[in-house]
Each structure stands twice: as structure tokens, then as C-alpha cells.
GROMACS .gro file of C-alpha atoms in nm:
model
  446
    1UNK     CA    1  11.991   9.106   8.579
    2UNK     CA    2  11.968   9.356   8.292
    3UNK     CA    3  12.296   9.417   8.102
    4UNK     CA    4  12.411   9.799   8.164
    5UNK     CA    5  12.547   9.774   7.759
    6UNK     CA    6  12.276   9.697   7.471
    7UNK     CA    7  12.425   9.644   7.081
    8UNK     CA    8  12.199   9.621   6.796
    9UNK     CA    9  12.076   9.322   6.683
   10UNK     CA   10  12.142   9.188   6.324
   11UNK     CA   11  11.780   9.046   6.204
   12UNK     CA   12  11.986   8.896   5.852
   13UNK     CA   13  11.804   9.103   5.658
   14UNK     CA   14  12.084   9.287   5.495
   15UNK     CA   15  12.416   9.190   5.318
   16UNK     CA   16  12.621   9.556   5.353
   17UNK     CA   17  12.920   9.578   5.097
   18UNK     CA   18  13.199   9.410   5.184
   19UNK     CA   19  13.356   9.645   5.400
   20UNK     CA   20  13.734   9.734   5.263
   21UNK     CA   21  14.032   9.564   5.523
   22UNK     CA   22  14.244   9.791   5.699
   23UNK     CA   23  14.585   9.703   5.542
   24UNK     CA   24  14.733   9.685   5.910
   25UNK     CA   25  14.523   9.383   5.939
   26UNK     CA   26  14.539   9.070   5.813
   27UNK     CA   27  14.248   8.901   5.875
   28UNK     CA   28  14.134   8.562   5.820
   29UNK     CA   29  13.821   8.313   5.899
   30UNK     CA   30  13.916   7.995   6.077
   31UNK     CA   31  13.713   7.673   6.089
   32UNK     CA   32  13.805   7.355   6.333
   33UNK     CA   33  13.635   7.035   6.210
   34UNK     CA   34  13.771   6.792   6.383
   35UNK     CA   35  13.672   6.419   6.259
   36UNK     CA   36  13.600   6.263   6.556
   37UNK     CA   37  13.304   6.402   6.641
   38UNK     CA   38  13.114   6.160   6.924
   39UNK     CA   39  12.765   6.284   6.998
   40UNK     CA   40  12.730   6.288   6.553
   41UNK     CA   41  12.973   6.066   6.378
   42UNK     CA   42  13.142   6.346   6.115
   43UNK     CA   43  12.886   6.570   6.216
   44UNK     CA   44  13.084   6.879   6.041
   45UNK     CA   45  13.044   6.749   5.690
   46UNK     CA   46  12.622   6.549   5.732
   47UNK     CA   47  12.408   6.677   5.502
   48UNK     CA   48  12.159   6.964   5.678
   49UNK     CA   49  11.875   7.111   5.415
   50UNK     CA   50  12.088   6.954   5.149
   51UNK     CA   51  12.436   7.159   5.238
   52UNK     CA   52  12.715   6.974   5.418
   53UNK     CA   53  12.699   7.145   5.750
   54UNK     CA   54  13.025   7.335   5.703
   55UNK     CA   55  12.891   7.471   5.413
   56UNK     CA   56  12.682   7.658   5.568
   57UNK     CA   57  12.915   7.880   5.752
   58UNK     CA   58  13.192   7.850   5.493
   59UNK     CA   59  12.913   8.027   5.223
   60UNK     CA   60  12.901   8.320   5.460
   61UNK     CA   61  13.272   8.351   5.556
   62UNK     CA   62  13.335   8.372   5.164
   63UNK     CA   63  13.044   8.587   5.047
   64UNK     CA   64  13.131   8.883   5.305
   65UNK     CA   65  13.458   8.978   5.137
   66UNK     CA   66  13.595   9.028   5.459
   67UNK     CA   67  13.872   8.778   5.513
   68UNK     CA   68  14.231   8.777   5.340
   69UNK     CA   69  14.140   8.370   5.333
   70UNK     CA   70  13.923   8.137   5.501
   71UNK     CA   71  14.054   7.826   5.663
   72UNK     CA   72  13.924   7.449   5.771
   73UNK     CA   73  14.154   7.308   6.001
   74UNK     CA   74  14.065   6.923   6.033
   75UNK     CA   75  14.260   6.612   6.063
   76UNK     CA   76  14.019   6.444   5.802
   77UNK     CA   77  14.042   6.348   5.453
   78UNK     CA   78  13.658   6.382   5.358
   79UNK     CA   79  13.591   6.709   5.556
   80UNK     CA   80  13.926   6.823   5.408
   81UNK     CA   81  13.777   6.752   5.039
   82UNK     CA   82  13.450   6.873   5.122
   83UNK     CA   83  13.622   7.225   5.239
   84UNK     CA   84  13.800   7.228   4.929
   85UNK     CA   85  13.482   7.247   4.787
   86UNK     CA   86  13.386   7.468   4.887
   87UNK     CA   87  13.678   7.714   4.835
   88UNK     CA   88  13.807   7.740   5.178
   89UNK     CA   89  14.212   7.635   5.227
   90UNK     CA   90  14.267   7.340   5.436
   91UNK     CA   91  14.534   7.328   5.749
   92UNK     CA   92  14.630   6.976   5.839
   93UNK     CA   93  14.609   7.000   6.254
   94UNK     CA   94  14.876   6.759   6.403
   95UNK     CA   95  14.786   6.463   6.650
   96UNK     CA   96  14.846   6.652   6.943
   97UNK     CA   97  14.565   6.917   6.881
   98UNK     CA   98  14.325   6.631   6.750
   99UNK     CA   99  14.257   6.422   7.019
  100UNK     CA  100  13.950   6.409   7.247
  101UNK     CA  101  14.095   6.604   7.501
  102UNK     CA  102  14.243   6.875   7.289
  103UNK     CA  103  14.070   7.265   7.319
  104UNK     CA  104  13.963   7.460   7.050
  105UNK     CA  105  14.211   7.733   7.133
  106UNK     CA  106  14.483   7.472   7.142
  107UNK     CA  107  14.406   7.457   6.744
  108UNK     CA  108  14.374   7.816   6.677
  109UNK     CA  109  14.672   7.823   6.825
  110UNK     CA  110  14.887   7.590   6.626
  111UNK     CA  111  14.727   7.755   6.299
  112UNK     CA  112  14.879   8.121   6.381
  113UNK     CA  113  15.180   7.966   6.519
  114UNK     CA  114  15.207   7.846   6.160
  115UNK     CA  115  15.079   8.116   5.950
  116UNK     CA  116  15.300   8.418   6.144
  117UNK     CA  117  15.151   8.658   5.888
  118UNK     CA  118  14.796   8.676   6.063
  119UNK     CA  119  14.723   9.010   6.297
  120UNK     CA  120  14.281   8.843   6.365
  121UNK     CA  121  14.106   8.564   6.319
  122UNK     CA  122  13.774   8.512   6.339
  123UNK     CA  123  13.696   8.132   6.420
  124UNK     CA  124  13.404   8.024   6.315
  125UNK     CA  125  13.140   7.751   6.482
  126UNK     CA  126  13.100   7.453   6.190
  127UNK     CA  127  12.779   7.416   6.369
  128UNK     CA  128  12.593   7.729   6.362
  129UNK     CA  129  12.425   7.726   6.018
  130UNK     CA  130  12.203   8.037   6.044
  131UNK     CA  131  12.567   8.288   6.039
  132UNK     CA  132  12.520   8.534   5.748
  133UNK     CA  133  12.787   8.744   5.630
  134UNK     CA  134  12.618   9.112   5.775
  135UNK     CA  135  12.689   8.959   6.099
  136UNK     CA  136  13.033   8.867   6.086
  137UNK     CA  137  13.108   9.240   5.917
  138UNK     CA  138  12.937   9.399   6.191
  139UNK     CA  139  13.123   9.211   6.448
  140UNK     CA  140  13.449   9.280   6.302
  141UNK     CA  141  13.435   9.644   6.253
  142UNK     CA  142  13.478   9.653   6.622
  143UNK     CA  143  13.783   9.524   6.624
  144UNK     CA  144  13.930   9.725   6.278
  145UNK     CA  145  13.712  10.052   6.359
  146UNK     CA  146  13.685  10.038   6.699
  147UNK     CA  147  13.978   9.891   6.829
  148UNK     CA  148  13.865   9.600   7.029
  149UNK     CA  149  14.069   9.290   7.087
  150UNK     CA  150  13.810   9.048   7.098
  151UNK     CA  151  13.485   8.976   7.040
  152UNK     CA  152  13.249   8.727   7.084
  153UNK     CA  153  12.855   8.623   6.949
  154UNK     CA  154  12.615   8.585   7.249
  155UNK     CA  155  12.248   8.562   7.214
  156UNK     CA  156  11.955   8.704   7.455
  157UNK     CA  157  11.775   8.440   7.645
  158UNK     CA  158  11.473   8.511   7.902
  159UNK     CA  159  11.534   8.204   8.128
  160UNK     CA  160  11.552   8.166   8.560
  161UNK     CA  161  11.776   8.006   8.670
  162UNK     CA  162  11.829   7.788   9.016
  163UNK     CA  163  12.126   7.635   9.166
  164UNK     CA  164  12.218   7.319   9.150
  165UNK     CA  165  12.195   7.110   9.464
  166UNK     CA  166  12.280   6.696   9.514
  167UNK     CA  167  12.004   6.493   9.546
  168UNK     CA  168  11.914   6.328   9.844
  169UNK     CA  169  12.117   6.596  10.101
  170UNK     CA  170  12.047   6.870  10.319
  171UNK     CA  171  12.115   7.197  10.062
  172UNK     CA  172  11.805   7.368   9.902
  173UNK     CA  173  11.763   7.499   9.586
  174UNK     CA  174  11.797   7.897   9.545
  175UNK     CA  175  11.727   8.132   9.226
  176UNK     CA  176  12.036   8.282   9.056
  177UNK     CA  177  11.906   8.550   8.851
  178UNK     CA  178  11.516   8.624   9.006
  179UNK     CA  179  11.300   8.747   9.316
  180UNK     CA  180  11.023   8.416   9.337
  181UNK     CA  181  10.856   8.704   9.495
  182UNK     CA  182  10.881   8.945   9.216
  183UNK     CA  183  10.873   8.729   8.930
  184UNK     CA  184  10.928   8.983   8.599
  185UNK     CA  185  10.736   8.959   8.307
  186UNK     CA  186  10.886   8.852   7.990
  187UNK     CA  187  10.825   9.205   7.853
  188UNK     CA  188  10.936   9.369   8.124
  189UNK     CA  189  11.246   9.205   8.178
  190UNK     CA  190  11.522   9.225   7.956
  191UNK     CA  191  11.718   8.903   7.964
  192UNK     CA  192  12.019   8.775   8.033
  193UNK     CA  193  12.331   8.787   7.705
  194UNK     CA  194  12.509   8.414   7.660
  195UNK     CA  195  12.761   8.292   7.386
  196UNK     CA  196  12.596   8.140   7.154
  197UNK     CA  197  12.897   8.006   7.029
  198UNK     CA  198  12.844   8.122   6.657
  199UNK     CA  199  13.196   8.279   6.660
  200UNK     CA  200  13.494   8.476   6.799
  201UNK     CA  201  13.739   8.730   6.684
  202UNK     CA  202  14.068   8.762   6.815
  203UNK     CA  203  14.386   8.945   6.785
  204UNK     CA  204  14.682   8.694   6.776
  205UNK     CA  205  14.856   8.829   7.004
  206UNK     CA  206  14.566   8.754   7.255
  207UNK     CA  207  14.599   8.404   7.082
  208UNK     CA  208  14.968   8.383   7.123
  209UNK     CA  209  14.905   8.434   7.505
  210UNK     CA  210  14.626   8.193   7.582
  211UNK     CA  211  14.338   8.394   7.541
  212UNK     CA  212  14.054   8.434   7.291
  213UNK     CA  213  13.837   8.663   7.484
  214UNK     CA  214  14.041   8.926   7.662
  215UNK     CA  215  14.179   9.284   7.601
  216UNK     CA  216  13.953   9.562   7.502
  217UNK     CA  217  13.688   9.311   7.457
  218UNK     CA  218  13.283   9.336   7.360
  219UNK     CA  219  13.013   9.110   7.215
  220UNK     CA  220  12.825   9.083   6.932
  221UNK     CA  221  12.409   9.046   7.006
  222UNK     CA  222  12.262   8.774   6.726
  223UNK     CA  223  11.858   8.741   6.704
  224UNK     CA  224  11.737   8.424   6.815
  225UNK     CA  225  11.676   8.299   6.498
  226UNK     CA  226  12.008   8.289   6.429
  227UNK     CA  227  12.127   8.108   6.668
  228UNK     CA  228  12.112   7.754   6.626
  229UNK     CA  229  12.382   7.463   6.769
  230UNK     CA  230  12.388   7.114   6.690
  231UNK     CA  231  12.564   6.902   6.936
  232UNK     CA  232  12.330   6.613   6.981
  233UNK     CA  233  12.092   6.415   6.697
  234UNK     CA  234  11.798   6.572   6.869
  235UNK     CA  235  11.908   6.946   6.750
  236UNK     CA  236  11.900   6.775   6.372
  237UNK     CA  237  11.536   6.836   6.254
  238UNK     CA  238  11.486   7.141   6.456
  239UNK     CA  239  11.814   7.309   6.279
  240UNK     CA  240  11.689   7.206   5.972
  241UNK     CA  241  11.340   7.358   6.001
  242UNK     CA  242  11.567   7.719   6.173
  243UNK     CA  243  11.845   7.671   5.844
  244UNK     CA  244  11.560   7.648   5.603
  245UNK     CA  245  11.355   7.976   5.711
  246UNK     CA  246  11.676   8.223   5.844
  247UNK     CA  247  11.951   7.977   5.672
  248UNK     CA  248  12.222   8.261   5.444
  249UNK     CA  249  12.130   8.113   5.100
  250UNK     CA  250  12.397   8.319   4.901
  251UNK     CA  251  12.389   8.617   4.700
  252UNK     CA  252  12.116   8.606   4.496
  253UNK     CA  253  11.765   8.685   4.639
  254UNK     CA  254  11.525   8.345   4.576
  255UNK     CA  255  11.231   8.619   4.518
  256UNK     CA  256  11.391   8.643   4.168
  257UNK     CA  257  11.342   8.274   4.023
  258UNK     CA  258  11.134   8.331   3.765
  259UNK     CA  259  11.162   7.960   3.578
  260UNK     CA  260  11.248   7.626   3.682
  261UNK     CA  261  11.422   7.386   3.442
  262UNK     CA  262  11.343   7.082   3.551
  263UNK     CA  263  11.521   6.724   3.399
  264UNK     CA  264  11.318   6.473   3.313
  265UNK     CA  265  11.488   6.165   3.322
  266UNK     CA  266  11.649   6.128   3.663
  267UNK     CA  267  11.432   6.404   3.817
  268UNK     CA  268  11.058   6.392   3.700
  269UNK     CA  269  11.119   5.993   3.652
  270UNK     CA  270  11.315   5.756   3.840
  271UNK     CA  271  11.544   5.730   3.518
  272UNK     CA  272  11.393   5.373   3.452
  273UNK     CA  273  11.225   5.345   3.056
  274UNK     CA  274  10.952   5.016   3.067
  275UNK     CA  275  10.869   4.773   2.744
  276UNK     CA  276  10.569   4.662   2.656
  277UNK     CA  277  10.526   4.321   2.482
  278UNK     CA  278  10.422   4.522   2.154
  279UNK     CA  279  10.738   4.759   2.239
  280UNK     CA  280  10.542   5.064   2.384
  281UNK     CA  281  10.761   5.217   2.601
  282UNK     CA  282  10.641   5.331   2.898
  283UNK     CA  283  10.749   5.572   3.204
  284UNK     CA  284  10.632   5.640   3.534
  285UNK     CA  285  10.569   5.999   3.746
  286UNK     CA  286  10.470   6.006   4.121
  287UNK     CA  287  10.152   6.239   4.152
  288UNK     CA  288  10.331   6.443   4.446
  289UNK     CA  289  10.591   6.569   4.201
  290UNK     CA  290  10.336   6.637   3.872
  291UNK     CA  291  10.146   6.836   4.190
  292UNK     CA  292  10.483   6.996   4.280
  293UNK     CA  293  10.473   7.164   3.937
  294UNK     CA  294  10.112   7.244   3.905
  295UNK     CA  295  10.223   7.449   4.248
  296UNK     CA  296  10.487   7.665   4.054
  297UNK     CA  297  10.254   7.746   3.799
  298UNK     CA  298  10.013   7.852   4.044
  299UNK     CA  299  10.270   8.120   4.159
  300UNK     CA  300  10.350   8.265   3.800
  301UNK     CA  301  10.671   8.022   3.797
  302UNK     CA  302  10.726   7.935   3.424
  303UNK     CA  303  10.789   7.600   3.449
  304UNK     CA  304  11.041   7.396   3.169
  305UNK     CA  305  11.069   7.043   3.174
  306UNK     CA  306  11.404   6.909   2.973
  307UNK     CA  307  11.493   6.587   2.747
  308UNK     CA  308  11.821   6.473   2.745
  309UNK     CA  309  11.941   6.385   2.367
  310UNK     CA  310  12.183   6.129   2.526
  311UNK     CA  311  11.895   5.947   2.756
  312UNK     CA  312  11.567   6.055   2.562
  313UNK     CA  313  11.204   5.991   2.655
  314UNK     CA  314  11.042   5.905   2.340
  315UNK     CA  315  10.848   6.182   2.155
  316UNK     CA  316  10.490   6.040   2.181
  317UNK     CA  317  10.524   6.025   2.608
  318UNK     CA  318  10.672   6.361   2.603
  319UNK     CA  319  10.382   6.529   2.391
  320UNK     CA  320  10.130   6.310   2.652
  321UNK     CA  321  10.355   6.483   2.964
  322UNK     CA  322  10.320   6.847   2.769
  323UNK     CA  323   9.936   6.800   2.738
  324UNK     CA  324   9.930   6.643   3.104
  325UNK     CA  325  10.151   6.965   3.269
  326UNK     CA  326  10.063   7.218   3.032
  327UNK     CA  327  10.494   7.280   3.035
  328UNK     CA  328  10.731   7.322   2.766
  329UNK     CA  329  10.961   7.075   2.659
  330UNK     CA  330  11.293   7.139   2.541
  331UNK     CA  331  11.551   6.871   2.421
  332UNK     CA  332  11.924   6.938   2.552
  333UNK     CA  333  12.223   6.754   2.484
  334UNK     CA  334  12.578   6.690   2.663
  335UNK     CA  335  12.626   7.037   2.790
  336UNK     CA  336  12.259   7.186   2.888
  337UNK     CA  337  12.421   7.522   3.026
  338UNK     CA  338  12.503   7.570   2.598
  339UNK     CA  339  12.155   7.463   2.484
  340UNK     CA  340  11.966   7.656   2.695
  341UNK     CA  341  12.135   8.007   2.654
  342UNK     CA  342  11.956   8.095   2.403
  343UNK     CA  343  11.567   8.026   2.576
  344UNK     CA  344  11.712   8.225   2.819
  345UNK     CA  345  11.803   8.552   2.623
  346UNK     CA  346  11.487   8.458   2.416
  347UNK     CA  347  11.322   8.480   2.763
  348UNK     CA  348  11.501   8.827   2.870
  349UNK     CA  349  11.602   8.646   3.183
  350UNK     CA  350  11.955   8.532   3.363
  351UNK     CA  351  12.083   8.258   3.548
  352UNK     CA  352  12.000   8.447   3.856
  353UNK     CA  353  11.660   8.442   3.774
  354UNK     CA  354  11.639   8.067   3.736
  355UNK     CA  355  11.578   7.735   3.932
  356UNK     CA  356  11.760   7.470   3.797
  357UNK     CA  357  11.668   7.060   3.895
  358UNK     CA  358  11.936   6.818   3.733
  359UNK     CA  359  12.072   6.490   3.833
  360UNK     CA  360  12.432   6.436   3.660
  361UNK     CA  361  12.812   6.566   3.653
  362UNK     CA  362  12.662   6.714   3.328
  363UNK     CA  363  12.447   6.953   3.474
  364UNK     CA  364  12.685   7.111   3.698
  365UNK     CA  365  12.754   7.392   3.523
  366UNK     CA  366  12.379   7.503   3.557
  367UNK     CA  367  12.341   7.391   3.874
  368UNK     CA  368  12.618   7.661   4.015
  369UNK     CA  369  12.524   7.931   3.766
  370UNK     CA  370  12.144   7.935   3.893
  371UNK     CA  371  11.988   8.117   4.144
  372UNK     CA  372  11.796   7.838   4.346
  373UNK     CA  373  11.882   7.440   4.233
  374UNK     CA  374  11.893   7.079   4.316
  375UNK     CA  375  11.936   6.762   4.303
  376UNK     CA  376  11.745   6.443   4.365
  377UNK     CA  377  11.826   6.270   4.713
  378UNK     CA  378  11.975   5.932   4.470
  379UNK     CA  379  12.193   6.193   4.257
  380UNK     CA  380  12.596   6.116   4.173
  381UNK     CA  381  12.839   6.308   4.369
  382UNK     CA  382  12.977   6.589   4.103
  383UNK     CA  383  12.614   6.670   4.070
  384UNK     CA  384  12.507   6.737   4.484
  385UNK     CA  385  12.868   6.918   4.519
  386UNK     CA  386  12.778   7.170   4.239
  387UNK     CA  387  12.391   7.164   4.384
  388UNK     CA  388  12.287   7.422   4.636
  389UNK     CA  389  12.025   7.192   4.762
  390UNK     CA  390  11.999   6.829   4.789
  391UNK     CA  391  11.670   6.623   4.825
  392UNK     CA  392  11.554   6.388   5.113
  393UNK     CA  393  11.334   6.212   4.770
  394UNK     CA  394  11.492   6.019   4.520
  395UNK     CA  395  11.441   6.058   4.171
  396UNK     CA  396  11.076   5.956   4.036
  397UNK     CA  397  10.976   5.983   4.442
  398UNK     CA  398  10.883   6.289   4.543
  399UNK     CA  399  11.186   6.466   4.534
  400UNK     CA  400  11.042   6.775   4.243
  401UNK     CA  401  10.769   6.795   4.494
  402UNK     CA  402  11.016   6.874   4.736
  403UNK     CA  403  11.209   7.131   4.553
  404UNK     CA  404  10.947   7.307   4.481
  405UNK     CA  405  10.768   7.306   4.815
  406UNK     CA  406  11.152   7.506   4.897
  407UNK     CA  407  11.127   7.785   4.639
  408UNK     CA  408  10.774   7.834   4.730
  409UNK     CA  409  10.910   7.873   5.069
  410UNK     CA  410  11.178   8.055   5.042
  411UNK     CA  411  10.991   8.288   4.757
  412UNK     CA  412  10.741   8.344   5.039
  413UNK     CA  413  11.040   8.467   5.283
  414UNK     CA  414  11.183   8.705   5.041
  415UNK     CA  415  10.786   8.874   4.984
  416UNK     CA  416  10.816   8.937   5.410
  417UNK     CA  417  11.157   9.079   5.399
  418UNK     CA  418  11.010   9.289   5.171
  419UNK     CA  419  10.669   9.398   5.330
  420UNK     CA  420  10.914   9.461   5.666
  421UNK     CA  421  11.142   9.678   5.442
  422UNK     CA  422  10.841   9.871   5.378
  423UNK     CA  423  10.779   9.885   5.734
  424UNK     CA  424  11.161  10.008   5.774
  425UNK     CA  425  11.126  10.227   5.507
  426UNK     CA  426  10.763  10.441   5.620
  427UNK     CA  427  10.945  10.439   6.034
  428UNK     CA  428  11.254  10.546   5.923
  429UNK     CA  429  11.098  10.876   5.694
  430UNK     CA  430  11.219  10.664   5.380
  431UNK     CA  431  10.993  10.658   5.083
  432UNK     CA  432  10.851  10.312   4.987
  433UNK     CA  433  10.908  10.163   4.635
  434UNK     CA  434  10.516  10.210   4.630
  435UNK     CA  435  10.551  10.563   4.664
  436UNK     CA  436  10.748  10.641   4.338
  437UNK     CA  437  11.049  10.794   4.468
  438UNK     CA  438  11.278  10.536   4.573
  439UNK     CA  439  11.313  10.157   4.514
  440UNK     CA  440  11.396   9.889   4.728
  441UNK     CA  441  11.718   9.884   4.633
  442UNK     CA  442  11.794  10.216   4.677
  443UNK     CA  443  11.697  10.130   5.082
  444UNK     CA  444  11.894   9.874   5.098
  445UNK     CA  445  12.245  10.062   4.986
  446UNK     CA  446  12.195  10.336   5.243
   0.00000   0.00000   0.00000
């Protein structure tokens, strides 16, 4: 019952440097997103916390600088365009590999068969959201370091299990993996390893023969945490709460947004400007989302609510909303990434430090360039493809509320990374930013 081999386990706390390629290797990351999904209609490509699902793992597959290229093979137009994207090359899998019945190695197949250049390839589960780049580097340094053939993710579960008998004859049930007798405790019994299905390397010659898992071959232990599947509706809102805690976010740390810039038409309001009979104009804010940004302010977020020259609020409503949220207004025009450079270096911050909220193709620009941003759930497409989170709430309805209810949460993440660094740091014989000596930094490129 207990393995004889133990590997570390990645907790995602760490993004190593991308580790440099052997140049006998060519390796790339592979992707199959087929379109016909049946238990969730174009499940590879539904919004989860605001990312297409793909997104998710094609994020991580890009930021570890491990992989020549990085590949979606689909048969779909709208998951092609939505790889695209997100920077990853598209293969166009024939009919024969696309069909209900076809395997996944069947696919990886056709794509070396191909691309003859490729020596691994690491395909990668669409539907395992929580996949940060430390563990895919980790996993494949056994293959370029350590000369395995294969490897594959698996996860530790503590579960009994009982065979399987037909109801209603004459065969009785017996455990698999336990004494009834002798039942172990959880803490003294170390658990069974199963894929988890997050992903597998392979050489191609393995591939070429009809094998992904074969050769000199090992696994790769993930945390819990990170390992989350979606096959069913059911898994939806439970991934979403797992992506949204231990979710890879990117490269910059959330712990650093030190501003939001917030729009206010189209964001704060519902974009909608009211006339009164004796031509008042009047607008409209939902009390979650002014409490929203009473919340950032709480937590020493500067908080900077913009006009748009091209769709203004009129001046007398904004200086009520200034004396009503105590925030600073600024008036942008066409291209707010240009008009707001300068409150920036004014400010002594960078984009990194920033959330950004917009709600048009015309705030794209910020929307990449920042560390956290958003749009609202009602927002045009060029504006949630250049977004790295999209809302449930519309515009006007909760949806400011929402984003920052997320970089509360994920600001209060980063603070217990770093309290368990500290931890690392004072087991280990480190010394602790506290101490003087060393900063956090300095731990993390040892």
C-alpha cells in the first residue's frame, strides 16, 4: 500500500528560472481541445474565474520558458482563435483523430508525425487549471537531466477501496488496498499515487511506437491543491473556488497592486446617462460596488476612478462621486495607457504595481500591461481577450464589487506565501527579510 519511491511535492509557491533546453532536445507543449466535448458543450474554451479554460494551462506552458513552442491541436474554429490568443500555434487535427472514438495518443500522434523535428512533448490536460509553470520544469528535468522517457503527473489520495461486485448475485464485496481489521489512520498511512491527469512527457520515439508512458519512466507528485479536473458541470464551481485560491496568475505577484484605476462609465455605472425634465443629468451606482471601493481603501489600495473625454460624466456628478468616495478623478481620452503615464511616474509606481478595471477595445492596452485587471461580465470582446479577469456582474451591477473582493483575495494569498516563506526561511537556517540580512527575494533565487 505505501509506494517504495517518494518525489517532492511542488506546493506552487515558486516560479524557478526558466531552466535553459538541452540543444539535443526539442521540446514542445501540446494541447488537444477537441470541439466536441459531450459532458460540457466546448468545455475547453467556457469561461472559468474569467479565463477561457485553456488559458489557464496555456499561461503556464508559456511563462516557464521551457518549450521550443506550445501547441493547441483542435478541429475548431473558436478554440482555434481563442489559442491564438493566447499565443500558442494551432495544428488543425484531421477527421480521423476527431471523432468520438478517437484517443488522445491517436492525436499526439498525428502532430509528431507532422512536425518530424520534435525529440518530447509534453501534452498538456486543457482541464487542469491549477498547472503552474515550477511544475512542468520540475517534471521535465527528468527527462533532459535525468534521462527518463516518460513521465507522468499523479496525485496522492488516502482512499479504500472495494471491489466491485453485480448486484443481486452471489459474489461479496472485498477491500483492495486495506485490512477492515487493521484499518490505518490517515496519518499513519501514506496513500496511494494516481494520475491526475494534469500532464505527460514523452519522447517521440515512445510516441512513434504507441506509447506515452513507457521506457525509463517516473512520475511527477502534484499537491492536492493542484489538482483539479473538470469533466462534468458539477466540477464547475468547485474548480472555480480551487483556480481562484492555487490558480498560476502570471508573472507578477498580486501582493504588489498598489492602485486600482477604475472606469467610470461602463464599470462604476451601467454606461446609461438619465435626463431630468429641467435637464439634470443623472447617473446611477449600485451600493455593493461604492462598498467594493471603500474595501480597497481600507487595505491602503489607492483607489482612481477615470472619466472618459469621449463618454464624459458631467463635472458637477463627478465632484458629488469624489466627495461621496473620497477618490481621485482623472479625465482620460482615446488611449488611457498615454494619459495616465504620467500619474504613474508622478506616483513612482509601474504597471506591475497596478489594477486596472476598463470596459472597451480602448482599454486594452492597460488591461495587458497591469498587474491584476478586468472587465465587467457585459464587456465587448477585444476588451475580456486583453482582460486577465472577467466578471460574473455586469457593468453598474456589482461587478467593481467583485473585482475587488479578487485582489483582496488574492492580496491576502500572496501575505501567506509570504509568512510560509518565513517559515521556510527560519527551518531551512535562512535569514528572514525581518532579520536584516537577506530579503525575500534573495530566498526565492536560491
Amino acid at each position: 500500500m505505501t509506494p517504495t519511491k517518494k518525489k517532492k511535492q511542488s506546493d506552487g509557491k515558486k516560479v524557478d528560472p526558466p531552466m535553459k533546453k538541452a540543444k539535443e532536445k526539442h521540446v514542445v507543449a501540446l494541447i488537444l481541445a477537441r470541439g466536441g466535448s459531450k459532458g460540457i458543450p466546448l468545455k475547453n474554451i467556457k469561461k472559468l474565474a474569467g479565463v477561457p479554460l485553456i488559458g489557464w494551462v496555456l499561461r503556464a506552458a508559456h511563462d516557464s520558458g521551457l518549450f521550443d513552442s506550445v501547441w493547441v491541436s483542435t478541429d475548431h474554429d473558436e478554440i482555434a482563435e481563442v489559442a491564438k490568443s493566447f499565443k500558442a500555434k494551432v495544428h488543425r487535427r484531421s477527421l480521423e483523430v476527431s471523432k468520438d472514438s478517437s484517443t488522445s495518443l491517436e492525436a499526439i500522434q498525428e502532430f509528431v508525425k507532422d512536425h518530424p523535428g520534435v525529440d518530447v512533448v509534453c501534452n498538456i490536460q486543457a482541464t487542469s487549471p491549477c498547472l503552474h509553470p515550477d511544475h512542468l520544469s520540475e517534471a521535465l528535468k527528468l527527462i533532459t537531466k535525468d534521462g527518463y522517457d516518460s513521465v507522468f503527473s499523479v496525485v496522492r489520495r488516502h482512499q479504500f477501496r472495494w471491489k466491485e461486485v453485480n448486484e443481486g448475485g452471489s459474489e461479496v464485496t472485498v477491500p483492495l488496498n486495506l485490512d477492515p481489521k487493521n484499518r490505518p489512520r490517515r496519518q499513519d498511512w501514506d496513500g496511494e499515487l494516481v494520475e491526475n491527469g494534469s500532464f505527460y512527457f514523452s519522447t517521440t520515439s515512445l510516441i512513434k511506437k504507441g506509447i506515452l508512458q513507457g521506457g525509463k519512466m517516473t512520475y511527477y507528485e502534484m499537491k492536492p491543491q493542484y489538482s483539479v479536473d473538470i469533466d462534468i458541470d458539477i466540477d464547475w464551481p468547485v474548480a472555480e473556488q480551487r483556480v481562484l485560491r492555487y490558480g498560476y496568475f502570471g508573472k507578477v505577484p498580486p501582493e504588489v497592486v498598489r492602485l486600482m484605476f477604475c472606469k467610470l462609465s461602463g464599470c462604476l455605472t451601467d454606461g446609461r446617462i438619465a435626463i431630468s425634465s429641467s435637464e439634470e443629468e443623472m447617473v446611477s451606482f449600485h451600493i455593493r460596488d461604492m462598498e467594493g471601493l471603500r474595501m480597497l481603501k481600507s487595505e491602503n489600495v489607492e483607489v482612481v476612478l477615470l472619466n472618459c473625454s469621449q463618454d464624459p460624466i458631467g463635472q458637477s456628478l463627478v465632484e458629488k462621486l469624489r466627495e461621496r468616495t473620497g477618490c481621485e478623478v482623472l479625465t482620460v481620452g482615446k488611449k488611457p495607457l498615454e494619459d495616465l503615464q504620467p500619474f504613474l511616474k508622478k506616483k513612482k509606481l509601474e504597471w506591475k504595481d497596478v489594477a486596472y478595471m476598463g470596459n472597451d477595445g480602448a482599454d486594452a492596452d492597460c488591461l495587458n500591461q497591469s498587474g491584476l485587471s478586468a472587465v465587467p461580465g457585459d464587456a465587448p470582446a477585444d476588451a475580456v481577450k486583453a482582460a486577465k479577469y472577467s466578471c460574473h456582474h455586469t457593468a453598474g451591477n456589482g461587478a467593481v464589487r467583485e473585482f475587488s473582493e479578487y485582489i483582496l483575495l488574492k492580496k491576502q494569498e500572496a501575505k501567506s506565501k509570504r509568512e510560509q516563506v518565513r517559515v521556510d526561511c527560519l527551518d531551512s537556517g535562512y535569514a528572514t527579510p525581518s532579520s536584516g540580512s537577506q530579503s525575500t527575494e534573495s530566498v526565492f533565487s536560491k
